[in-house]
Coordinates of C-alpha atoms in Angstrom, one line a residue:
Chain A
M1 CA -90.0 -31.3 -49.3
S2 CA -93.1 -31.1 -47.2
T3 CA -93.8 -34.6 -48.5
V4 CA -91.0 -35.8 -46.2
A5 CA -92.8 -34.2 -43.2
A6 CA -96.1 -35.7 -44.4
G7 CA -94.5 -39.1 -44.7
L8 CA -93.0 -38.9 -41.3
S9 CA -96.3 -38.0 -39.7
T10 CA -98.0 -40.9 -41.5
L11 CA -95.4 -43.3 -40.1
D12 CA -95.9 -41.8 -36.7
R13 CA -99.6 -42.2 -36.9
L14 CA -99.3 -45.9 -38.0
D15 CA -97.0 -46.4 -35.0
R16 CA -99.5 -44.9 -32.6
L17 CA -102.4 -46.9 -34.1
A18 CA -100.3 -50.0 -33.6
R19 CA -100.1 -49.4 -29.9
R20 CA -103.8 -49.8 -29.4
D21 CA -105.3 -52.9 -27.8
T22 CA -108.0 -54.6 -29.9
V23 CA -108.9 -58.1 -30.9
V24 CA -106.8 -57.7 -34.0
H25 CA -103.9 -56.2 -32.2
R26 CA -103.8 -59.1 -29.8
V27 CA -103.4 -61.7 -32.6
D28 CA -99.9 -63.0 -32.7
P29 CA -97.8 -61.0 -35.2
R30 CA -96.7 -64.3 -36.8
A31 CA -100.3 -65.2 -37.5
K32 CA -101.0 -61.8 -39.1
V33 CA -97.8 -61.9 -41.2
V34 CA -98.5 -65.4 -42.5
T35 CA -102.2 -64.7 -43.2
T36 CA -101.3 -61.5 -45.0
F37 CA -98.7 -63.4 -47.1
V38 CA -101.3 -66.0 -48.1
F39 CA -103.7 -63.1 -48.9
I40 CA -101.2 -61.4 -51.2
L41 CA -100.3 -64.8 -52.8
C42 CA -103.9 -65.5 -53.7
V43 CA -104.6 -62.0 -55.0
V44 CA -101.6 -61.9 -57.3
S45 CA -102.2 -65.4 -58.6
F46 CA -105.4 -64.5 -60.6
D47 CA -105.5 -64.3 -64.3
R48 CA -104.7 -60.8 -65.6
Y49 CA -108.2 -60.2 -66.9
E50 CA -109.8 -61.0 -63.6
V51 CA -111.6 -58.2 -61.8
L52 CA -114.9 -59.3 -60.3
A53 CA -113.5 -62.5 -58.6
L54 CA -111.0 -60.2 -56.7
L55 CA -113.8 -58.3 -55.0
P56 CA -114.5 -60.7 -52.1
F57 CA -110.9 -60.2 -51.0
V58 CA -111.8 -56.7 -49.9
L59 CA -113.3 -58.4 -46.9
F60 CA -109.9 -59.1 -45.3
P61 CA -108.5 -55.5 -45.0
V62 CA -112.0 -54.1 -44.3
V63 CA -112.8 -56.5 -41.4
L64 CA -109.3 -56.1 -39.9
A65 CA -109.3 -52.4 -40.2
S66 CA -112.8 -52.0 -38.6
E67 CA -112.1 -54.5 -35.8
G68 CA -108.6 -53.0 -35.3
G69 CA -110.0 -49.4 -35.0
I70 CA -108.0 -48.2 -38.0
P71 CA -109.8 -45.2 -39.6
F72 CA -110.8 -45.9 -43.2
G73 CA -110.2 -42.2 -44.1
F74 CA -106.6 -42.6 -43.0
L75 CA -106.1 -45.8 -45.0
G76 CA -107.8 -44.2 -48.0
R77 CA -105.5 -41.2 -47.9
I78 CA -102.4 -43.3 -47.9
L79 CA -103.7 -45.5 -50.7
L80 CA -104.5 -42.3 -52.7
V81 CA -101.0 -40.9 -52.2
V82 CA -99.3 -44.2 -53.3
S83 CA -101.7 -45.1 -56.1
P84 CA -100.0 -43.0 -58.9
F85 CA -97.4 -45.8 -59.0
A86 CA -100.0 -48.4 -59.9
L87 CA -101.9 -46.1 -62.1
L88 CA -98.7 -45.5 -64.1
V89 CA -97.7 -49.1 -64.2
G90 CA -100.8 -50.2 -66.1
A91 CA -101.5 -47.0 -68.0
F92 CA -100.4 -48.3 -71.3
N93 CA -102.4 -51.5 -71.2
P94 CA -105.5 -49.9 -72.9
W95 CA -103.3 -48.8 -75.8
F96 CA -101.6 -52.1 -76.4
D97 CA -104.4 -54.5 -75.8
R98 CA -107.4 -53.3 -77.8
E99 CA -109.2 -56.6 -78.3
V100 CA -112.8 -56.3 -77.3
V101 CA -113.7 -58.6 -74.4
A102 CA -117.2 -57.3 -73.4
Q103 CA -120.0 -55.2 -74.8
F104 CA -122.5 -53.2 -72.8
G105 CA -125.1 -52.0 -75.3
G106 CA -123.1 -49.9 -77.7
L107 CA -120.0 -49.6 -75.4
E108 CA -117.1 -51.8 -76.2
L109 CA -114.7 -52.8 -73.4
S110 CA -111.2 -53.7 -74.5
G111 CA -109.0 -56.3 -72.7
G112 CA -106.5 -53.5 -71.9
W113 CA -109.0 -51.6 -69.8
V114 CA -110.0 -54.8 -67.9
S115 CA -106.4 -55.7 -67.2
Y116 CA -105.7 -52.1 -66.1
A117 CA -108.6 -52.3 -63.7
S118 CA -107.3 -55.6 -62.4
I119 CA -103.8 -54.2 -61.8
V120 CA -105.2 -51.2 -59.9
L121 CA -107.5 -53.4 -57.8
R122 CA -104.7 -55.8 -56.9
F123 CA -102.5 -53.0 -56.0
L124 CA -105.1 -51.5 -53.7
L125 CA -105.9 -54.8 -52.1
T126 CA -102.3 -55.8 -51.4
T127 CA -101.3 -52.4 -50.2
A128 CA -104.3 -52.0 -48.0
A129 CA -103.6 -55.5 -46.4
A130 CA -99.9 -54.5 -45.8
L131 CA -101.0 -51.2 -44.3
V132 CA -103.5 -52.8 -42.0
L133 CA -100.9 -55.4 -41.0
T134 CA -98.5 -52.6 -40.0
A135 CA -101.2 -50.5 -38.3
T136 CA -102.3 -53.4 -36.2
T137 CA -99.0 -55.1 -35.5
S138 CA -96.4 -52.2 -35.7
F139 CA -93.4 -52.3 -38.0
N140 CA -91.3 -53.7 -35.3
G141 CA -93.9 -56.3 -34.5
V142 CA -93.7 -57.4 -38.1
C143 CA -89.9 -57.6 -37.8
L144 CA -90.2 -59.6 -34.7
A145 CA -92.5 -62.0 -36.4
L146 CA -90.1 -62.3 -39.4
E147 CA -87.3 -63.1 -37.0
K148 CA -89.3 -65.8 -35.2
L149 CA -90.3 -67.2 -38.6
R150 CA -86.6 -67.7 -39.3
V151 CA -86.2 -65.0 -42.0
P152 CA -82.4 -64.5 -42.1
D153 CA -81.0 -62.0 -39.5
V154 CA -79.5 -59.8 -42.2
F155 CA -82.9 -58.8 -43.6
V156 CA -84.5 -58.4 -40.2
T157 CA -81.7 -56.2 -38.9
Q158 CA -81.8 -54.1 -42.1
L159 CA -85.5 -53.6 -41.7
L160 CA -85.3 -52.7 -38.0
L161 CA -82.5 -50.2 -38.6
L162 CA -84.2 -48.8 -41.6
Y163 CA -87.3 -48.1 -39.7
R164 CA -85.5 -46.7 -36.7
Y165 CA -83.4 -44.3 -38.7
I166 CA -85.9 -43.2 -41.3
F167 CA -87.1 -40.6 -38.8
V168 CA -83.6 -39.3 -38.1
L169 CA -82.9 -39.2 -41.9
G170 CA -86.2 -37.6 -42.6
E171 CA -85.5 -34.8 -40.0
E172 CA -82.0 -34.3 -41.4
T173 CA -83.5 -33.9 -44.9
L174 CA -86.0 -31.4 -43.6
R175 CA -83.3 -29.3 -41.9
L176 CA -81.2 -29.4 -45.0
S177 CA -84.0 -28.3 -47.3
Q178 CA -85.0 -25.7 -44.8
A179 CA -81.5 -24.3 -44.8
R180 CA -81.6 -24.1 -48.6
R181 CA -85.0 -22.4 -48.8
L182 CA -84.0 -19.8 -46.3
R183 CA -81.1 -18.7 -48.5
S184 CA -82.7 -19.1 -51.9
F185 CA -84.3 -16.0 -53.4
G186 CA -86.5 -15.7 -56.4
G187 CA -86.1 -19.4 -57.2
R188 CA -82.4 -19.1 -57.5
G189 CA -80.6 -21.8 -55.7
M190 CA -83.5 -24.2 -55.9
G191 CA -82.2 -25.9 -59.1
L192 CA -81.4 -29.5 -59.8
R193 CA -77.6 -28.9 -59.4
V194 CA -78.0 -27.9 -55.8
Y195 CA -80.5 -30.7 -55.3
T196 CA -78.0 -33.4 -56.4
Q197 CA -75.4 -31.9 -54.1
M198 CA -77.8 -32.0 -51.2
L199 CA -78.5 -35.7 -51.9
G200 CA -74.7 -36.3 -52.0
Q201 CA -74.4 -34.4 -48.7
L202 CA -77.2 -36.5 -47.2
L203 CA -75.5 -39.7 -48.3
L204 CA -72.2 -38.7 -46.7
R205 CA -73.9 -37.8 -43.5
T206 CA -75.7 -41.1 -43.5
V207 CA -72.5 -43.0 -44.0
A208 CA -70.9 -41.1 -41.1
R209 CA -73.8 -41.8 -38.9
A210 CA -73.9 -45.5 -39.9
Q211 CA -70.3 -45.7 -38.8
R212 CA -71.1 -44.1 -35.4
I213 CA -74.0 -46.4 -34.9
Y214 CA -71.9 -49.4 -35.7
L215 CA -69.3 -48.3 -33.2
A216 CA -72.0 -47.9 -30.5
M217 CA -73.3 -51.4 -31.4
K218 CA -69.9 -52.9 -31.1
C219 CA -69.4 -51.3 -27.7
R220 CA -72.3 -53.3 -26.5
G221 CA -71.2 -56.6 -27.8
F222 CA -72.9 -56.7 -31.3
D223 CA -71.8 -59.8 -33.2
G224 CA -74.0 -59.6 -36.3
Q225 CA -77.2 -60.7 -34.7
V226 CA -79.8 -58.4 -33.1
R227 CA -81.4 -60.4 -30.4
M228 CA -84.9 -59.4 -29.5
A229 CA -86.0 -60.2 -26.0
K230 CA -89.8 -60.2 -26.6
R231 CA -91.4 -63.6 -26.4
L232 CA -94.5 -64.3 -28.5
H233 CA -97.3 -66.7 -27.7
F234 CA -99.0 -68.5 -30.5
G235 CA -102.3 -69.8 -29.2
A236 CA -105.3 -71.7 -30.5
A237 CA -107.0 -68.4 -31.4
D238 CA -104.1 -67.5 -33.6
L239 CA -104.2 -70.8 -35.4
V240 CA -107.9 -70.3 -36.0
F241 CA -107.1 -66.8 -37.4
V242 CA -104.6 -68.2 -39.9
L243 CA -106.6 -71.2 -40.9
G244 CA -109.9 -69.4 -41.1
W245 CA -108.7 -66.6 -43.3
S246 CA -106.6 -68.9 -45.4
A247 CA -109.6 -71.1 -46.1
A248 CA -111.6 -68.1 -47.0
F249 CA -108.9 -66.9 -49.4
A250 CA -108.7 -70.4 -51.0
L251 CA -112.4 -70.4 -51.4
F252 CA -112.4 -66.9 -53.1
R253 CA -109.5 -68.1 -55.3
I254 CA -111.2 -71.3 -56.5
V255 CA -114.9 -70.3 -56.6
D256 CA -115.8 -67.1 -58.4
V257 CA -118.0 -65.8 -55.6
P258 CA -119.6 -62.8 -57.4
Q259 CA -120.5 -65.0 -60.4
W260 CA -121.9 -67.7 -58.1
L261 CA -123.9 -65.1 -56.2
G262 CA -125.2 -63.7 -59.5
R263 CA -126.2 -67.2 -60.7
L264 CA -127.9 -67.8 -57.4
V265 CA -129.9 -64.5 -57.7
T266 CA -130.8 -65.0 -61.4
G267 CA -131.6 -68.6 -60.7
V268 CA -134.0 -67.7 -58.0
A269 CA -135.5 -64.9 -60.1
G270 CA -135.8 -67.3 -63.1
Chain B
M1 CA -55.8 -55.8 -9.3
S2 CA -58.7 -53.3 -9.6
H3 CA -60.6 -53.3 -12.8
H4 CA -61.3 -49.7 -12.4
T5 CA -58.0 -48.2 -13.5
I6 CA -56.7 -46.9 -16.8
S7 CA -53.1 -46.6 -17.9
V8 CA -52.3 -44.9 -21.2
R9 CA -48.6 -44.9 -22.2
G10 CA -47.1 -43.0 -25.1
L11 CA -50.3 -43.3 -27.1
G12 CA -50.1 -42.0 -30.7
F13 CA -52.6 -42.3 -33.5
V14 CA -52.6 -41.5 -37.1
Y15 CA -55.8 -41.7 -39.2
P16 CA -55.6 -43.6 -42.5
D17 CA -55.6 -40.3 -44.4
G18 CA -52.3 -39.4 -42.7
T19 CA -53.8 -36.9 -40.2
R20 CA -52.0 -37.2 -36.8
A21 CA -54.6 -37.1 -34.1
L22 CA -52.7 -38.1 -31.0
E23 CA -49.0 -38.0 -30.0
G24 CA -47.3 -39.2 -26.9
V25 CA -50.4 -39.2 -24.7
S26 CA -49.7 -40.7 -21.3
F27 CA -51.7 -40.7 -18.1
E28 CA -52.9 -42.9 -15.3
V29 CA -56.4 -43.0 -13.8
G30 CA -57.0 -44.5 -10.4
H31 CA -60.0 -46.4 -9.0
G32 CA -63.1 -44.2 -8.7
E33 CA -61.5 -41.0 -10.1
A34 CA -63.6 -38.6 -12.2
I35 CA -61.5 -36.9 -14.9
A36 CA -62.4 -34.2 -17.4
V37 CA -60.8 -34.2 -20.8
V38 CA -61.0 -30.7 -22.2
G39 CA -59.6 -29.0 -25.2
A40 CA -60.6 -27.1 -28.4
N41 CA -62.3 -28.8 -31.3
G42 CA -60.0 -31.1 -33.0
A43 CA -57.6 -31.4 -30.0
G44 CA -58.0 -35.2 -30.0
K45 CA -60.5 -35.7 -27.2
S46 CA -62.9 -38.0 -29.1
T47 CA -60.0 -39.9 -30.8
L48 CA -58.6 -40.5 -27.3
L49 CA -62.0 -41.8 -26.0
L50 CA -62.4 -44.2 -28.9
H51 CA -59.1 -45.8 -27.9
L52 CA -60.3 -46.5 -24.3
N53 CA -62.5 -49.4 -25.4
G54 CA -60.6 -50.5 -28.4
L55 CA -62.8 -48.9 -31.1
L56 CA -59.6 -47.5 -32.5
S57 CA -56.2 -49.3 -32.1
P58 CA -53.1 -47.2 -31.3
S59 CA -50.5 -46.5 -33.9
E60 CA -48.0 -46.2 -31.1
G61 CA -48.0 -46.8 -27.4
S62 CA -50.4 -49.0 -25.3
I63 CA -53.4 -48.9 -23.1
D64 CA -54.2 -51.0 -20.0
I65 CA -57.6 -51.2 -18.5
G66 CA -57.5 -52.7 -15.0
G67 CA -54.1 -54.2 -15.8
V68 CA -55.4 -55.9 -19.0
P69 CA -53.8 -54.6 -22.2
V70 CA -56.3 -53.5 -24.9
T71 CA -55.7 -56.0 -27.7
K72 CA -57.9 -57.8 -30.2
G73 CA -58.1 -60.8 -27.9
T74 CA -59.2 -58.9 -24.8
L75 CA -61.8 -56.7 -26.5
P76 CA -64.9 -58.5 -25.2
E77 CA -63.6 -58.2 -21.6
I78 CA -62.5 -54.5 -22.2
R79 CA -65.9 -53.6 -23.6
R80 CA -67.6 -55.1 -20.6
T81 CA -65.4 -53.1 -18.3
V82 CA -65.5 -49.8 -20.2
G83 CA -69.0 -48.4 -20.9
M84 CA -69.0 -45.7 -23.6
V85 CA -71.8 -43.1 -23.9
F86 CA -71.6 -41.3 -27.3
Q87 CA -72.2 -37.7 -28.0
D88 CA -75.4 -38.1 -30.1
P89 CA -77.9 -40.4 -28.3
D90 CA -79.5 -41.1 -31.7
D91 CA -76.3 -43.0 -32.6
Q92 CA -76.6 -45.0 -29.4
L93 CA -80.3 -45.8 -29.4
F94 CA -80.9 -48.1 -32.3
M95 CA -83.5 -50.5 -31.1
P96 CA -87.3 -50.2 -31.5
T97 CA -88.1 -49.5 -27.9
V98 CA -86.2 -48.1 -24.9
A99 CA -86.4 -51.4 -23.0
E100 CA -85.1 -53.4 -26.0
D101 CA -82.3 -50.9 -26.4
V102 CA -81.2 -51.1 -22.8
G103 CA -81.4 -54.9 -23.0
F104 CA -79.3 -55.1 -26.2
G105 CA -76.0 -55.2 -24.3
P106 CA -77.1 -57.7 -21.6
M107 CA -78.6 -59.9 -24.4
N108 CA -75.3 -59.9 -26.2
L109 CA -73.6 -60.9 -22.9
G110 CA -75.6 -64.0 -23.1
L111 CA -77.7 -63.4 -19.9
P112 CA -81.0 -65.4 -19.6
P113 CA -84.2 -63.4 -20.3
E114 CA -84.9 -62.9 -16.5
G115 CA -81.4 -61.6 -16.0
V116 CA -81.7 -59.2 -19.0
E117 CA -85.1 -58.0 -17.6
A118 CA -83.6 -57.3 -14.2
R119 CA -80.7 -55.3 -15.7
V120 CA -83.1 -53.3 -17.8
A121 CA -85.4 -52.5 -14.9
E122 CA -82.5 -51.6 -12.7
A123 CA -80.7 -49.4 -15.2
L124 CA -83.8 -47.5 -16.2
A125 CA -84.7 -47.0 -12.5
R126 CA -81.2 -45.6 -11.9
V127 CA -81.7 -42.9 -14.5
E128 CA -85.3 -42.3 -13.5
A129 CA -86.6 -43.4 -16.9
A130 CA -88.6 -46.5 -16.0
H131 CA -91.8 -44.9 -17.4
L132 CA -90.2 -44.6 -20.8
R133 CA -89.5 -48.3 -21.3
E134 CA -92.0 -49.1 -24.0
R135 CA -91.5 -45.9 -25.9
P136 CA -89.7 -45.8 -29.2
P137 CA -86.4 -43.7 -28.9
Y138 CA -87.4 -41.2 -31.6
H139 CA -90.3 -40.0 -29.5
L140 CA -88.1 -39.0 -26.6
S141 CA -86.9 -35.5 -25.7
G142 CA -83.2 -34.7 -25.7
G143 CA -82.9 -35.1 -22.0
E144 CA -84.8 -38.4 -22.0
K145 CA -82.6 -39.7 -24.8
R146 CA -79.5 -38.8 -22.9
A147 CA -80.8 -40.5 -19.7
V148 CA -81.7 -43.7 -21.7
A149 CA -78.3 -43.7 -23.5
I150 CA -76.6 -43.7 -20.1
A151 CA -78.9 -46.5 -19.0
T152 CA -78.0 -48.6 -22.0
V153 CA -74.4 -48.5 -20.8
L154 CA -75.2 -49.0 -17.1
A155 CA -77.1 -52.2 -18.0
M156 CA -73.7 -53.7 -19.0
E157 CA -72.5 -53.0 -15.4
P158 CA -69.2 -51.4 -16.5
N159 CA -66.6 -50.4 -14.0
I160 CA -65.5 -47.4 -16.0
L161 CA -67.8 -44.9 -17.7
V162 CA -66.5 -42.9 -20.7
M163 CA -68.7 -40.1 -22.0
D164 CA -68.4 -37.8 -24.9
E165 CA -70.0 -34.4 -24.3
P166 CA -72.6 -35.6 -21.7
S167 CA -74.3 -32.2 -21.5
S168 CA -74.3 -31.1 -25.2
G169 CA -77.7 -30.1 -26.6
L170 CA -79.5 -30.2 -23.2
D171 CA -81.7 -27.5 -21.7
P172 CA -80.5 -26.2 -18.3
K173 CA -82.8 -28.4 -16.3
A174 CA -81.9 -31.6 -18.2
R175 CA -78.2 -30.7 -18.0
R176 CA -78.6 -30.3 -14.2
R177 CA -80.3 -33.7 -14.0
V178 CA -77.4 -35.3 -15.9
I179 CA -74.8 -33.6 -13.7
G180 CA -76.7 -34.9 -10.6
L181 CA -76.8 -38.4 -12.1
L182 CA -73.1 -38.5 -13.0
A183 CA -72.2 -37.1 -9.5
S184 CA -74.0 -40.1 -7.9
F185 CA -72.0 -42.7 -9.7
A186 CA -69.1 -44.5 -8.0
H187 CA -67.6 -45.6 -11.3
T188 CA -64.3 -44.4 -12.6
R189 CA -65.4 -41.6 -15.0
I190 CA -63.8 -40.0 -18.0
L191 CA -65.8 -37.1 -19.4
A192 CA -64.7 -35.3 -22.6
T193 CA -66.5 -31.9 -22.6
H194 CA -66.6 -28.3 -23.6
D195 CA -68.9 -27.6 -20.6
L196 CA -66.2 -26.5 -18.3
D197 CA -68.6 -25.7 -15.5
L198 CA -69.7 -29.3 -15.6
A199 CA -66.1 -30.4 -15.5
A200 CA -65.4 -28.1 -12.5
E201 CA -68.4 -29.5 -10.7
L202 CA -67.9 -33.2 -11.3
C203 CA -64.2 -33.8 -11.8
E204 CA -61.4 -33.3 -9.3
R205 CA -58.8 -33.7 -12.0
T206 CA -58.6 -32.3 -15.6
I207 CA -56.5 -33.2 -18.6
V208 CA -56.1 -30.5 -21.2
M209 CA -55.6 -31.7 -24.7
S210 CA -54.1 -29.5 -27.4
G211 CA -53.0 -30.5 -30.9
G212 CA -53.2 -34.2 -30.0
R213 CA -51.0 -33.9 -26.9
V214 CA -51.6 -33.6 -23.2
A215 CA -51.0 -29.9 -22.5
A216 CA -51.7 -30.2 -18.8
D217 CA -52.9 -32.7 -16.3
G218 CA -53.7 -31.7 -12.7
P219 CA -56.3 -30.6 -10.2
T220 CA -59.3 -29.0 -11.9
A221 CA -59.3 -26.0 -9.7
E222 CA -55.7 -25.2 -10.5
I223 CA -56.0 -25.7 -14.2
F224 CA -59.1 -23.6 -14.6
A225 CA -57.4 -20.7 -12.7
D226 CA -54.4 -20.7 -15.1
D227 CA -55.5 -18.3 -17.8
V228 CA -52.4 -18.6 -19.9
L229 CA -52.8 -22.4 -20.1
L230 CA -56.5 -22.1 -20.9
E231 CA -55.9 -19.5 -23.6
A232 CA -53.2 -21.7 -25.2
G233 CA -55.6 -24.6 -25.2
G234 CA -58.4 -22.6 -26.9
L235 CA -60.4 -22.5 -23.7
E236 CA -61.5 -20.0 -21.1
R237 CA -62.4 -20.1 -17.4
P238 CA -65.7 -21.7 -16.6
L239 CA -68.5 -19.2 -16.2
G240 CA -68.7 -20.1 -12.5
M241 CA -65.2 -18.9 -12.1
Q242 CA -65.6 -15.7 -14.1
G243 CA -66.7 -12.3 -12.7
C244 CA -70.3 -11.4 -12.4
P245 CA -71.5 -10.1 -15.8
V246 CA -73.8 -7.6 -14.2
C247 CA -71.8 -6.0 -11.5
R248 CA -68.4 -6.8 -13.1
T249 CA -66.9 -8.0 -9.8
K250 CA -64.9 -11.1 -9.3

């Protein structure tokens, strides 16, 4: 269960990065949320065989990360940890889709491989953008933005509480698994049966805690809506941020920039 | 009529599964009194506390806070009057930052932003935690969490403070700080605790609970000197009232 500890420390690091003060951090959370949303929309809207036209989109997470002081190594490690998901999702494409779409000398490239590459690339792009958003805005900042953007309270409250208690739950899980390891000898007691019972135990504890939290909230006048005191200021610079990036995404979406560049270069050469 | 009084009459409570947790509990608490509620695990202390601001409703009997009966209709007023500090600060601190958590209650009271801010600053200063205001609660130490949990309740400006195990899980220094803090309050205070030394230090009166009933109710000094009563309640004298463990003298 050391993955739980690793996960917690990653979240913790994201949190600390989000408390920095850079140009990117100072952009209104709403501007960053909206821009990231437009980015994701553009990236996922491409045809499934598109790979090269996606490349210019790398600019967004890279520029934001470097301006926001987010270490690339840190982002890369998280992407690596979560990438098996995307690698699995598209893993069967090369088997199902064997139609040859391109030839390099004697090497034939099937449509399956192209769409697989496209899936992985899109996954990397969207995840990187979401990570950079969180690392420069903080999870709670994102929630605040969502609330101000009139996302229903139920979702925002869920997200806020989820993030607050993921640390408590994670630590509880660590303690539970530690207690098991200490009394398991020679691999006995580490089986699936005990594991499922531990999960059940964790669920019961979580339900009990949720009840106590709810009581504590009721004591302080909770009526179904979490009111956040922080006020945000959406200035001209924020507007420029949203419009500028959105225009760039639209351009990348409509014009195949790599192809256009290629034509430009070959045209000049020719 | 003072808002700082509590009157519990013939309180009984049965949990939905049929477990009887309280039976015939009666007592009066006057303005500004500090009362310790002590008793073994399962004696009904926590269940009693949950009744004081209407989180549980009595199966029998009634409760008045400052002359106002605790009913569904009076709950908002009761909860403004009675501030409750829970045993595990992690249950109490659910907002992203300390300042937002302390402001949660005042926001719900409908105060304007400046009013909320004033309450937050004042409550945090009162527990000497002003420097923690932008920190997320999960990054605080046990003692800091406890102080902030108390601030979240102070920000509601209650007349009565109800606390479940205020000193549990604290190191000696943090415990000492909490005791100093509680001693400085003028509120009517009800503390449920296993820390009998804390009770002896802070409370002039003690209620001993046993099996869901009030086993004794009187001056703390007298109750903690009654070994028979303490034994029956699953308790023992506070360490401060026991003999010296080194030289064995009393």
